[in-house]
Coordinates of C-alpha atoms in Angstrom, one line a residue:
X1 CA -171.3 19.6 170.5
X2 CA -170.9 19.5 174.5
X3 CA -171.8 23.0 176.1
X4 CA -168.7 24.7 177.6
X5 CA -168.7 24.0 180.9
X6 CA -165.3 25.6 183.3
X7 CA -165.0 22.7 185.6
X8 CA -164.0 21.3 182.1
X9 CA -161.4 23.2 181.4
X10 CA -160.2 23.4 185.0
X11 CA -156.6 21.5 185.8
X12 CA -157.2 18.5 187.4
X13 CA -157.2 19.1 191.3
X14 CA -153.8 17.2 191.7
X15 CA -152.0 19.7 189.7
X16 CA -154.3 22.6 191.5
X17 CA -152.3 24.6 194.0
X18 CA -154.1 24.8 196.7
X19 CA -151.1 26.9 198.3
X20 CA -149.9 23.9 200.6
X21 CA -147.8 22.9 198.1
X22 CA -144.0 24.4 197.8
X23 CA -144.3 25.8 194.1
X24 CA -141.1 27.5 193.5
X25 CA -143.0 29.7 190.7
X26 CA -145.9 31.2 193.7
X27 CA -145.1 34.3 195.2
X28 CA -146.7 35.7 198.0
X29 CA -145.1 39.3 197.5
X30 CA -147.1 41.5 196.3
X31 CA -143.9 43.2 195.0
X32 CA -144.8 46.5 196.6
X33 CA -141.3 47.9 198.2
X34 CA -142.3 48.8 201.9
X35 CA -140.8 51.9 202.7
X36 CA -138.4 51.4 205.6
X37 CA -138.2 54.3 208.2
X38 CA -134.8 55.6 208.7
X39 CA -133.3 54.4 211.2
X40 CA -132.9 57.0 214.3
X41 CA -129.5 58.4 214.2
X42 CA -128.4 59.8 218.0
X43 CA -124.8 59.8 218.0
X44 CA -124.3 61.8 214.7
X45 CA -125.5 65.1 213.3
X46 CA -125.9 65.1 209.0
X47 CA -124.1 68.0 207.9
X48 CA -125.4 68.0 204.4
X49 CA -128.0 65.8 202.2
X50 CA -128.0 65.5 198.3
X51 CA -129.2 63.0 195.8
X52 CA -126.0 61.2 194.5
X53 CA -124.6 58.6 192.1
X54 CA -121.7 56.6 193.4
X55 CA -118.8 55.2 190.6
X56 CA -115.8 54.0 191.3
X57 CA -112.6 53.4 189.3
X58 CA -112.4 49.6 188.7
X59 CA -109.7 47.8 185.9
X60 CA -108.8 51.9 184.4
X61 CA -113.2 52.5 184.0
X62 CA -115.4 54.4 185.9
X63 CA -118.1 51.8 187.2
X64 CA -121.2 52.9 188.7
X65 CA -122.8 52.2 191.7
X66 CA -126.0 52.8 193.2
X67 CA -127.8 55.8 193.4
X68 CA -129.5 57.4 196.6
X69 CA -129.3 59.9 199.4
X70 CA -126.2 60.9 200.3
X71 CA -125.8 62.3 204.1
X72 CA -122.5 63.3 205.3
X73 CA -121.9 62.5 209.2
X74 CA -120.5 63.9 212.1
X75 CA -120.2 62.0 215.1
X76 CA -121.0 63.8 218.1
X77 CA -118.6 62.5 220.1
X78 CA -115.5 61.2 219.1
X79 CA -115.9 64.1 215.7
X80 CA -115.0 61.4 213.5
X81 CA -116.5 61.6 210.1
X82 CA -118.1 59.8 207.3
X83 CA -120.1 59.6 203.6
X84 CA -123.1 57.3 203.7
X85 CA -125.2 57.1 200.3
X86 CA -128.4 54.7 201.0
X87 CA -130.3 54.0 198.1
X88 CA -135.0 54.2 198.4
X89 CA -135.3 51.3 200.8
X90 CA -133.1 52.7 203.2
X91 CA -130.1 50.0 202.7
X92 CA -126.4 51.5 202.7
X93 CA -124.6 51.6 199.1
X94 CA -121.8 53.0 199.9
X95 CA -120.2 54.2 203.6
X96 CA -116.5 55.7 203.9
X97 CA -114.9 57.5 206.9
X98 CA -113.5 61.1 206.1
X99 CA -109.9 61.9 207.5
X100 CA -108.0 64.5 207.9
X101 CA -106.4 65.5 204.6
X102 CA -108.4 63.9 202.9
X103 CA -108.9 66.0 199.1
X104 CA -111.9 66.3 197.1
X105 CA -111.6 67.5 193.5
X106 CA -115.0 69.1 191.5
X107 CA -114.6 67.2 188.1
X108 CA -117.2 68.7 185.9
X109 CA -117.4 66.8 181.8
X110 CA -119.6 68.2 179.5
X111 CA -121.9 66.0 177.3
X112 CA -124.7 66.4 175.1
X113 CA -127.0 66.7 178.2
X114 CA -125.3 69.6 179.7
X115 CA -122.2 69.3 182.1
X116 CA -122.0 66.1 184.3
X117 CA -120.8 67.1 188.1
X118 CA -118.6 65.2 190.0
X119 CA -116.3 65.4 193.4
X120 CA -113.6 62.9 193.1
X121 CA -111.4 61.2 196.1
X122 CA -109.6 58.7 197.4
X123 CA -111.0 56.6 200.0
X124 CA -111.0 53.3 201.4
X125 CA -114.0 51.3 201.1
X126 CA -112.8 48.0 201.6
X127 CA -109.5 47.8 204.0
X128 CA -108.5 44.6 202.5
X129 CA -108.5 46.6 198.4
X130 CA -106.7 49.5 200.6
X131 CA -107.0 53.5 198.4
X132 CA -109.5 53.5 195.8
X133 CA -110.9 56.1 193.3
X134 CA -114.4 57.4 193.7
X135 CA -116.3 59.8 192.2
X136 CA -119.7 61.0 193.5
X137 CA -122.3 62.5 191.0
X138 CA -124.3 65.6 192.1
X139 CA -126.4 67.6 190.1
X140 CA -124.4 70.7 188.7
X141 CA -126.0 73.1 191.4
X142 CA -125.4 71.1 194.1
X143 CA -121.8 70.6 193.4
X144 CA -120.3 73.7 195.2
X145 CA -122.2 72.5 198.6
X146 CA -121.5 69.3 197.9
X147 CA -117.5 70.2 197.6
X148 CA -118.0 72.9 200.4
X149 CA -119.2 70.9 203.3
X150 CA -116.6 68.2 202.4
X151 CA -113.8 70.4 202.7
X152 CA -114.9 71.3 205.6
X153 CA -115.2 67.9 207.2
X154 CA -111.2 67.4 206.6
X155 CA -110.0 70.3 208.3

């Protein structure tokens, strides 16, 4: 028998990619996730920061949205206020404005893994869907805070 030789076994050089070619299957990510700098924030001061879930109520279920840092805002000027939850990669998941009056109820459901803690509202996300049901997720011991600080952005 023939000895192995690679250039053998090699594709023939019309089917090589030779990275010219548009191959919808070649990726030139690397897949890494840069990490994108937060963007400098001037006009507003964050009141308060916590890791959150977002869910909303959708067709009578709780669905669940992405999960990230949540900031509350302040804006410096005008005082107007607002929740902002952007997930690792800096991009926005979920962005309300607080008014005055606005209510925020701590729900808190127990499950097998301990007590789930929540602060639920109305809101509107989407003007064109008008008031909707949310409900943020915070761990347990950052619910008071959490609950605290957004009282005290609607008085």
């Amino acid at each position: 028998p023939p000895a192995f030789s690679p250039a053998a076994s090699a594709p023939p050089a019309a089917t090589r990619s030779n990275g010219d070619n548009d191959d919808p299957t070649s990726n030139p990510d690397d897949g890494e996730v840069e990490k994108v700098e937060a963007e400098e924030n001037t006009e507003e001061e964050v009141l308060h920061e916590v890791r959150a879930k977002n869910m909303k109520m959708e067709k009578g279920q709780w669905k669940k949205f992405g999960a990230g840092v949540l900031r509350l805002y302040r804006h410096k000027v005008n005082s107007k206020c607002r929740i902002v939850i952007r997930n690792g990669i800096g991009k926005v998941q979920f962005n309300v404005g607080v008014s005055k009056g606005m209510e925020f109820e701590k729900v808190i459901k127990q499950s097998k893994k301990g007590p789930a803690t929540y602060v639920k509202f109305f809101a509107i996300e989407d003007a064109s869907k008008g008031m909707e049901v949310f409900m943020l997720q915070v761990k347990p011991d950052c619910l008071d805070k959490l609950h605290e600080k957004l009282e005290g952005m609607v008085k």
